[in-house]
Tab-separated table of C-alpha atoms and ligand atoms in Angstrom:
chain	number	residue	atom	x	y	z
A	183	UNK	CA	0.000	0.000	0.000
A	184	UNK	CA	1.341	3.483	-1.052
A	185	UNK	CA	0.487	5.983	1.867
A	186	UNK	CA	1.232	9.878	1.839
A	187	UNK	CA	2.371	10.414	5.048
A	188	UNK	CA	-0.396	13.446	5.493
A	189	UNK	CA	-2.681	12.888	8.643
A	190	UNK	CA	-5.016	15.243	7.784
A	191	UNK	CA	-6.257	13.088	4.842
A	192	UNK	CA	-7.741	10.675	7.196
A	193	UNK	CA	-11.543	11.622	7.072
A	194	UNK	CA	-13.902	11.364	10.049
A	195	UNK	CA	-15.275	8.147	10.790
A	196	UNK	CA	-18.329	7.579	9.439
A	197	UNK	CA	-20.046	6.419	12.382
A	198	UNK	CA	-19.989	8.217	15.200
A	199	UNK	CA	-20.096	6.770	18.801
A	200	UNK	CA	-21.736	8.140	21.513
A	201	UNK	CA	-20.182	10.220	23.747
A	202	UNK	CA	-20.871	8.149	26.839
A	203	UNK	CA	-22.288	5.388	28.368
A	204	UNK	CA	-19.470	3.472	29.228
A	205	UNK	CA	-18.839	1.775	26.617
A	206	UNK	CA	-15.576	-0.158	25.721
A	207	UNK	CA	-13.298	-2.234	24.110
A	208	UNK	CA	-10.453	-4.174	25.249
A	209	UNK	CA	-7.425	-4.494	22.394
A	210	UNK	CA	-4.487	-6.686	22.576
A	211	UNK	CA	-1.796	-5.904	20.164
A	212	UNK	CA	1.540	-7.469	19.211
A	213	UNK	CA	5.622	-7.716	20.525
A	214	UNK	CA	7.487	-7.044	16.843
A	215	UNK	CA	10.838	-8.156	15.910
A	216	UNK	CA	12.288	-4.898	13.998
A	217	UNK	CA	15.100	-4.658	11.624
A	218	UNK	CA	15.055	-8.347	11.257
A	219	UNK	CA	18.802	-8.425	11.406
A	220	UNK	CA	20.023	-6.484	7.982
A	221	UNK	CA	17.364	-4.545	7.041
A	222	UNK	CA	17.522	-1.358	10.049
A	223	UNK	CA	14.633	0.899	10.223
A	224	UNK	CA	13.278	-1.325	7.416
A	225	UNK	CA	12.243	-4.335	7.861
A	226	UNK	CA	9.819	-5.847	10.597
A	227	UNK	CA	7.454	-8.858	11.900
A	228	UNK	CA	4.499	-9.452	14.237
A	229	UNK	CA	4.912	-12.571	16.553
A	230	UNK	CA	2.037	-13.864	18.194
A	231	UNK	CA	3.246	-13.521	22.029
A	232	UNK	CA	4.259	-11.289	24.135
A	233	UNK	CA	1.844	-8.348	23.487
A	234	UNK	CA	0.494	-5.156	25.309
A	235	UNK	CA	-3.544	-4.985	26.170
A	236	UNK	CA	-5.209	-1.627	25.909
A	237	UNK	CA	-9.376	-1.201	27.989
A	238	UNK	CA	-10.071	2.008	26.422
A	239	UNK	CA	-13.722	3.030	28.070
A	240	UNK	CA	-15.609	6.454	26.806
A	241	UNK	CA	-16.813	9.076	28.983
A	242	UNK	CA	-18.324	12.143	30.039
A	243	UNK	CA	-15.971	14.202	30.078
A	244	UNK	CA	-13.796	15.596	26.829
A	245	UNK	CA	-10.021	14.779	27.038
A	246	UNK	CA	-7.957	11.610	28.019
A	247	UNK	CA	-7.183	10.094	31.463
A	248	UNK	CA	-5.252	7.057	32.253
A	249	UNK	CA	-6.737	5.286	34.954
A	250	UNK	CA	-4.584	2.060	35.478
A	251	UNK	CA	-0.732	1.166	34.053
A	252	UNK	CA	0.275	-2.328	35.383
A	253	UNK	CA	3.263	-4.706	34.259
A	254	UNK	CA	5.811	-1.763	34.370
A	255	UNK	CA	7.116	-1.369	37.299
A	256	UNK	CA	6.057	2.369	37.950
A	257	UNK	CA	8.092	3.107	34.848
A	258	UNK	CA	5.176	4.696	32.633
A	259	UNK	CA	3.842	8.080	33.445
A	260	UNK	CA	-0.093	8.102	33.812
A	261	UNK	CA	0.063	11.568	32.801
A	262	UNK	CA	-1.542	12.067	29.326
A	263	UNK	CA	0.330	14.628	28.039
A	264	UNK	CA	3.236	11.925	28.557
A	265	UNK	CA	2.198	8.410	27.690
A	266	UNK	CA	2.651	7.162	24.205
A	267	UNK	CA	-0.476	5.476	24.278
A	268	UNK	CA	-2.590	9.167	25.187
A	269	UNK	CA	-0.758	10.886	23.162
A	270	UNK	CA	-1.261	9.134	19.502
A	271	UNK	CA	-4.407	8.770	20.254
A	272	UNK	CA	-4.930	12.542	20.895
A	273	UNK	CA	-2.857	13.322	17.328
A	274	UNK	CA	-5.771	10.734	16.102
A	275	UNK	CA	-8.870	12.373	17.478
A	276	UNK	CA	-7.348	15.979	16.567
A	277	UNK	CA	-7.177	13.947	12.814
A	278	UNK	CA	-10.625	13.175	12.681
A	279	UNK	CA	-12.020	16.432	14.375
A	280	UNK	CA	-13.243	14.753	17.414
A	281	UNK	CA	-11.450	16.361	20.708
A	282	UNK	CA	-15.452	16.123	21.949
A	283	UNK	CA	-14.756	12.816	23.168
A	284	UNK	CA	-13.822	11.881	26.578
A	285	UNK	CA	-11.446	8.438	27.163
A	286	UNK	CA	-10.283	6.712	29.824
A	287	UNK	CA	-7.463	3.999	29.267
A	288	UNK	CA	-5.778	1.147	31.272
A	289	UNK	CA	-2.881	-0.164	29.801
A	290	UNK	CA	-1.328	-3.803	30.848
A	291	UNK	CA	1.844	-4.192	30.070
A	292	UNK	CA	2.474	-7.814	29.162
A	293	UNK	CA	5.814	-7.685	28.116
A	294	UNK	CA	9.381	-6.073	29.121
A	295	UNK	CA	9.596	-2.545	28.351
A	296	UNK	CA	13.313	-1.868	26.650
A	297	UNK	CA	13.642	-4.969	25.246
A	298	UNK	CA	14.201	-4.584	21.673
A	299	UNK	CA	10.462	-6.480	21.057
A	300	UNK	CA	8.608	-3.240	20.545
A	301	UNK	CA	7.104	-2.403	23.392
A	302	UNK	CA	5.910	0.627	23.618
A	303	UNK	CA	4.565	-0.129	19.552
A	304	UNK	CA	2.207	-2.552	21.326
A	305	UNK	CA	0.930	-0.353	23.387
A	306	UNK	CA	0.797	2.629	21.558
A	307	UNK	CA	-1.167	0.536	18.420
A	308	UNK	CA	-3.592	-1.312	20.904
A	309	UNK	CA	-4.649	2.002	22.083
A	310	UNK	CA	-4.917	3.286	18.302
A	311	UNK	CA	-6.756	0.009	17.433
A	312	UNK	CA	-8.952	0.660	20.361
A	313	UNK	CA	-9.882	4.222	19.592
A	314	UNK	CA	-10.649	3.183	15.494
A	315	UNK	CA	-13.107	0.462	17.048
A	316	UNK	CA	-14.652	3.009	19.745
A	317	UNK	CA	-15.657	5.582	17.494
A	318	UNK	CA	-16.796	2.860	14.584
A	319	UNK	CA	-13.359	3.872	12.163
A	320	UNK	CA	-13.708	1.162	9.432
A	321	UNK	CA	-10.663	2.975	7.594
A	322	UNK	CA	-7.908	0.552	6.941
A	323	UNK	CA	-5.744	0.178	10.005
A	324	UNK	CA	-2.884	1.356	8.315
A	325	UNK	CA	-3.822	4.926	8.101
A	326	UNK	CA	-3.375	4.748	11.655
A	327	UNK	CA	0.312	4.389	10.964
A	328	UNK	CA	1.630	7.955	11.245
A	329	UNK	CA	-0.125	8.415	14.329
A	330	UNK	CA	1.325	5.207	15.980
A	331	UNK	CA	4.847	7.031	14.368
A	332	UNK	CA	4.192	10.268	16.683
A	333	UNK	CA	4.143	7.493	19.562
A	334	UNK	CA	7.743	5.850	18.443
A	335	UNK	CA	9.342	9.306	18.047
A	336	UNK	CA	8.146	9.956	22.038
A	337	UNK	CA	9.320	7.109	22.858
A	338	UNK	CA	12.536	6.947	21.628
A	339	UNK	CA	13.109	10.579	19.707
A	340	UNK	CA	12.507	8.621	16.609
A	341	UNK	CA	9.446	7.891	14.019
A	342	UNK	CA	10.841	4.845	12.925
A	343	UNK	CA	7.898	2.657	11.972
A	344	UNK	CA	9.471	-1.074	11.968
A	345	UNK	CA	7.823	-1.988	15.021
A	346	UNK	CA	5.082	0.122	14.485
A	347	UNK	CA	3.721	-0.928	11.095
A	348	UNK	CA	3.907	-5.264	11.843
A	349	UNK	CA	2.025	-4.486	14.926
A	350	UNK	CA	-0.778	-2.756	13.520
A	351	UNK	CA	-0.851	-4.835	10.103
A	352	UNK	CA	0.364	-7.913	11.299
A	353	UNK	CA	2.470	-10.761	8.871
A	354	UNK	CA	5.746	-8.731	7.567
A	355	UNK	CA	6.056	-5.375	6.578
A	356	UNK	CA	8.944	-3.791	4.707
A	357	UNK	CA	8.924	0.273	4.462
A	358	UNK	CA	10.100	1.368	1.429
A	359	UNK	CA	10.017	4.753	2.055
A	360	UNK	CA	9.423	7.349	4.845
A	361	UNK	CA	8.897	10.130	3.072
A	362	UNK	CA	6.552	9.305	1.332
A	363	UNK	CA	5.451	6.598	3.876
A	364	UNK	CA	5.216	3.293	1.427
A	365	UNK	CA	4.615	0.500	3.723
A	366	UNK	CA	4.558	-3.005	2.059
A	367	UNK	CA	3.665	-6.066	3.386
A	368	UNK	CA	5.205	-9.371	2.224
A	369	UNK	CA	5.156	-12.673	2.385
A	370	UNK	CA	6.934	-15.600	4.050
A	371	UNK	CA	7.015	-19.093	4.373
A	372	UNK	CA	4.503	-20.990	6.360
A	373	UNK	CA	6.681	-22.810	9.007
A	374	UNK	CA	8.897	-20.301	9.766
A	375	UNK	CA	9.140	-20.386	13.702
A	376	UNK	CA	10.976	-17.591	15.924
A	377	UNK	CA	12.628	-18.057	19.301
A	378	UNK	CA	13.127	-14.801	21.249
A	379	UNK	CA	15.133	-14.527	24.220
A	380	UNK	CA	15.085	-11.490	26.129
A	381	UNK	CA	18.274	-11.438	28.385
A	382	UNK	CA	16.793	-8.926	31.475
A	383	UNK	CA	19.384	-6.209	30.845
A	384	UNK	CA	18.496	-2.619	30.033
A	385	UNK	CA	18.929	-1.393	26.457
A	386	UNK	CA	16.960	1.642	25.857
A	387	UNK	CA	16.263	2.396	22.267
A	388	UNK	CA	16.912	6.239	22.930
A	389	UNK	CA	20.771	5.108	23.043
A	390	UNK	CA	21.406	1.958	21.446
A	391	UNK	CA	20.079	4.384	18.284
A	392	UNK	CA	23.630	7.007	20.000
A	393	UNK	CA	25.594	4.850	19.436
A	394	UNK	CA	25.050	3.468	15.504
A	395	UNK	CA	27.942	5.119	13.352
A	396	UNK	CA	26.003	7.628	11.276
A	397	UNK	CA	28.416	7.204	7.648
A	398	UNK	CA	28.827	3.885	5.924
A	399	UNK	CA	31.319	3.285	3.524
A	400	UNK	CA	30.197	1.545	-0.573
A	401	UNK	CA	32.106	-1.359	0.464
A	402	UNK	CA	29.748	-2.179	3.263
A	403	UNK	CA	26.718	-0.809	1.558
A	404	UNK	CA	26.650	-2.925	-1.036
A	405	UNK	CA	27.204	-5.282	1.502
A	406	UNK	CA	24.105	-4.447	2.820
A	407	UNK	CA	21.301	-4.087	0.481
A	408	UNK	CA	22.871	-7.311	-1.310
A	409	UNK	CA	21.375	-8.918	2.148
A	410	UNK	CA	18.051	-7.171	2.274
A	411	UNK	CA	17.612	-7.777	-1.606
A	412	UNK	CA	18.546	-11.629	-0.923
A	413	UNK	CA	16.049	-11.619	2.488
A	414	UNK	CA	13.222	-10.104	0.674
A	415	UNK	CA	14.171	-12.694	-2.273
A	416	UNK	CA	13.760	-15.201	-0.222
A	417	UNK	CA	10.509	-14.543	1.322
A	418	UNK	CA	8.732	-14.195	-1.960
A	419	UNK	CA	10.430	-17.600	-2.693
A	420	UNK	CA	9.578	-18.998	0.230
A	421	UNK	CA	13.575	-20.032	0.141
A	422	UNK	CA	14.633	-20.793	4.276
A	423	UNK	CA	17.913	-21.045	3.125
A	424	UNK	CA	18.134	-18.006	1.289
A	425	UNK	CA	16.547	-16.308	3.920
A	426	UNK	CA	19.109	-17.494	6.249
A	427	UNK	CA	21.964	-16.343	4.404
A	428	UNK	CA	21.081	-13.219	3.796
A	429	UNK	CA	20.137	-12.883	7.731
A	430	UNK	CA	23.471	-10.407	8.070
A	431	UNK	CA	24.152	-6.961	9.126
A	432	UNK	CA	27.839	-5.648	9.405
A	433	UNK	CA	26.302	-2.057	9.789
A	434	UNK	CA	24.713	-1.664	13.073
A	435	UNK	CA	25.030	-5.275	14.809
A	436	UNK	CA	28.892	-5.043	15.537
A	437	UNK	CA	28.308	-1.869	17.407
A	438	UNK	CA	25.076	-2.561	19.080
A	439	UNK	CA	25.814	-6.174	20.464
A	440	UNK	CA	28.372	-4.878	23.088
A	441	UNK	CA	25.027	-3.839	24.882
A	442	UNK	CA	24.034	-7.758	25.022
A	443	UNK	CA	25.506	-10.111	27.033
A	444	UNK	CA	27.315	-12.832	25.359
A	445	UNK	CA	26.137	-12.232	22.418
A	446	UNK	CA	28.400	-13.606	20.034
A	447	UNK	CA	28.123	-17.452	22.322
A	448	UNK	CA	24.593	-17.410	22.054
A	449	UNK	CA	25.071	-17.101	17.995
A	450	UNK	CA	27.090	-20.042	18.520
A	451	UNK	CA	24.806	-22.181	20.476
A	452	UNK	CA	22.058	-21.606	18.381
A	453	UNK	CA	23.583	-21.689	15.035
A	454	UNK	CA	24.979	-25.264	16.001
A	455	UNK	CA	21.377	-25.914	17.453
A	456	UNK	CA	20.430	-25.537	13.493
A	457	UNK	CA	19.304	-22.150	13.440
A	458	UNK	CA	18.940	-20.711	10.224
A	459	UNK	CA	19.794	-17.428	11.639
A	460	UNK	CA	20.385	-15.492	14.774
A	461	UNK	CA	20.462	-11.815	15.563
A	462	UNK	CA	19.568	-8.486	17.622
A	463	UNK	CA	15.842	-7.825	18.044
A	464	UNK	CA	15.595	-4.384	17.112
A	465	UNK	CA	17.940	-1.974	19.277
A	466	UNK	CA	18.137	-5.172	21.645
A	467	UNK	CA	18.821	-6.565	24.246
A	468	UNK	CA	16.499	-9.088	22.969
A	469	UNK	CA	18.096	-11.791	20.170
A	470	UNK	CA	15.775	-13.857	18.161
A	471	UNK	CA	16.466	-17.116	15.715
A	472	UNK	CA	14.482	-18.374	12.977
A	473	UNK	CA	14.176	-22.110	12.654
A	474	UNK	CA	12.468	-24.612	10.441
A	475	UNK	CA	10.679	-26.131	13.344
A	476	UNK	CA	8.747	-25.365	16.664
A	477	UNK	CA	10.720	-28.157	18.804
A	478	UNK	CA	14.101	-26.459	17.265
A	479	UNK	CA	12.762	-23.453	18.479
A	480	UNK	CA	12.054	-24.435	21.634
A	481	UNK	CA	15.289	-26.348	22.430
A	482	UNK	CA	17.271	-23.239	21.332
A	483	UNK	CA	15.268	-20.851	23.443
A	484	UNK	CA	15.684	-23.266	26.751
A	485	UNK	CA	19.739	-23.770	25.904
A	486	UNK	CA	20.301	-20.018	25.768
A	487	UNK	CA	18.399	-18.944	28.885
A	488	UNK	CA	20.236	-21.838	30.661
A	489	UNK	CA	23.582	-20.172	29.136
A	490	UNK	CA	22.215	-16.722	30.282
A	491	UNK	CA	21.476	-18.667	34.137
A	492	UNK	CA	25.268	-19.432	34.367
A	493	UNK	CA	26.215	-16.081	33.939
A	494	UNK	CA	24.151	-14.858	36.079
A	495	UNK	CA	21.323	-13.081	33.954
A	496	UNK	CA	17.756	-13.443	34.108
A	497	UNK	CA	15.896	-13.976	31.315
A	498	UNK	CA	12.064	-14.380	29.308
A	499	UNK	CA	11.616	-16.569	26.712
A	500	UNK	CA	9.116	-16.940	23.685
A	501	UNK	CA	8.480	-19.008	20.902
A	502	UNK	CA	5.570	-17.865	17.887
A	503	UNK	CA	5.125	-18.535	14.532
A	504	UNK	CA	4.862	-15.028	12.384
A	505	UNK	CA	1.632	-13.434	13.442
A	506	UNK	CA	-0.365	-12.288	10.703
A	507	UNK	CA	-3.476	-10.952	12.543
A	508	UNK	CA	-1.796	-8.212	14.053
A	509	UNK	CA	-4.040	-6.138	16.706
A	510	UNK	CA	-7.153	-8.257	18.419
A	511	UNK	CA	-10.305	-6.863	19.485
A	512	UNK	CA	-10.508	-9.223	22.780
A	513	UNK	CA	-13.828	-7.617	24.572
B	112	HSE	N1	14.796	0.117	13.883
B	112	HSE	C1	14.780	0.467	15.283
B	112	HSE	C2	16.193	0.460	15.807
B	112	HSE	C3	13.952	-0.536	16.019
B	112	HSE	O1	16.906	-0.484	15.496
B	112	HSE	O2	16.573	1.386	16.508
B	112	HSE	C4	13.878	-0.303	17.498
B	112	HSE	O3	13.133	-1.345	18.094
């Protein structure tokens, strides 16, 4: 889908919902693996657990309150002017010309919060999603995409949209462009599985995006887009192998996994697990594999958090296939 990157395009919805009553909808949306290894600030996927709920309730009263954060620690401010949630939401309803309607939201966090699995994406397009189904919005989801942007750049002092755009449209999404925003979704190969391992160390995306070196040189460019080109390749071919090889980033991953603990061992122990790749999870700290299989999958996520035990680091660990639903209306 080609998409000017213009929010006041969006129209009004065309049915509008009462401005009270209580009613509400509960949204769960999805953790996102961004980046996907060579492909920075470009390529993205949805997996199908962890992922951030949203209770969005209407009320009386015009303007946004958040009622209830839990799952972060007393990290997230409940101030509205401050949450990324509130806020893209707010840039929404100023879109569609309805600052008459009053919101309250509770956000659960169910999942880390700076761990490189899109986080605050997850929370900031369940509370989009919830807001399009409150007020009746039967525009395509992704026109909610620059707003769930404005949440990213909060976040993290950045619009990038790789977590952003698999959470809200689910499957994987490639974005061609920024400017215009040109966000495509492609396909892969049924059977693909990820393991994620999120060593509990803090990586905020704010610096691990410091430290990248901001000038490449030809020799590693070509480099580079040879290994998108042969990812992308590979998806459309449904080629695992191909896909695999191409899983490579000499750009941003020999800076960034100095942040990660043992990072280059883990490679190791799941490459020789039969892997078809391993890398950073956006900014990190988490790393993610693709494998062929759920069992491999499994076995490689249990080896590595037993690695990360013996050194002394906690750990979470998931396993999904690619989620192509994206967001879910759950109540
Ligand atoms: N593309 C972003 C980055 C993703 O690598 O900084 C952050 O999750």
């Amino acid at each position: 889908m080609k998409m000017e990157n213009k929010e006041q395009e969006i129209k009004a919805p065309t049915i509008i919902a009462p401005p009270s009553g209580g009613r509400g909808v509960h949204v769960f949306a999805p953790a996102t693996v961004a980046n996907v290894v060579c492909g920075f600030d470009v390529l993205g996927f949805a997996v199908n657990e962890p992922g951030d709920e949203v209770i969005m309730r209407l009320t009386n009263k015009p303007g946004i309150t958040i009622s209830k954060i839990t799952g972060d620690d007393g990290r997230l401010p409940l101030d509205p002017a401050k949450n990324t949630v509130s806020v893209s939401v707010q840039h929404y309803l100023q879109s569609v010309g309805r600052t008459d309607v009053g919101l309250d939201i509770e956000l659960h966090k169910k999942m880390p919060i700076g761990s490189g699995l899109g986080s605050s994406s997850a929370s900031t397009v369940a509370g989009l999603y919830a807001i399009k189904t409150l007020l009746g919005d039967d525009a395509d989801p992704a026109k909610l995409l620059p707003f769930a942007m404005k949440g990213e750049e909060m976040a993290c002092g950045h619009g990038h949209a790789d977590n952003v755009a698999p959470a809200l449209l689910g499957g994987f999404v490639l974005i061609r462009s920024y400017d215009p925003l040109d966000v495509i979704r492609l396909p892969h190969p049924a059977g693909l599985y990820c393991a994620i391992v999120f060593p509990d160390v803090d990586v905020p995306t704010r610096e691990a995006r410091q430290i990248i070196r901001q000038k490449i040189n030809m020799k590693d460019a070509v480099t580079q887009w040879g290994n998108i080109a042969g990812l992308v390749s590979g998806l459309f071919m449904q080629d695992i192998d191909l896909i695999g090889r191409s899983m490579k980033d000499i750009l941003v991953e020999p800076v960034r996994s100095m942040l990660i603990p043992d990072f280059y061992k883990m490679r190791e122990i799941a490459m020789g697990m039969g892997a078809v790749s391993f890398g950073i999870s956006g900014s990190g700290p988490s790393v993610f594999a693709f494998t062929k299989d759920e069992e491999t999958a499994k076995l490689i996520t249990q080896k590595l958090q037993q690695h990360l035990t013996s050194i002394k680091i906690g750990s979470n660990i998931y396993v999904s296939t690619i989620n192509d639903a994206g967001p879910k209306v759950l109540g």
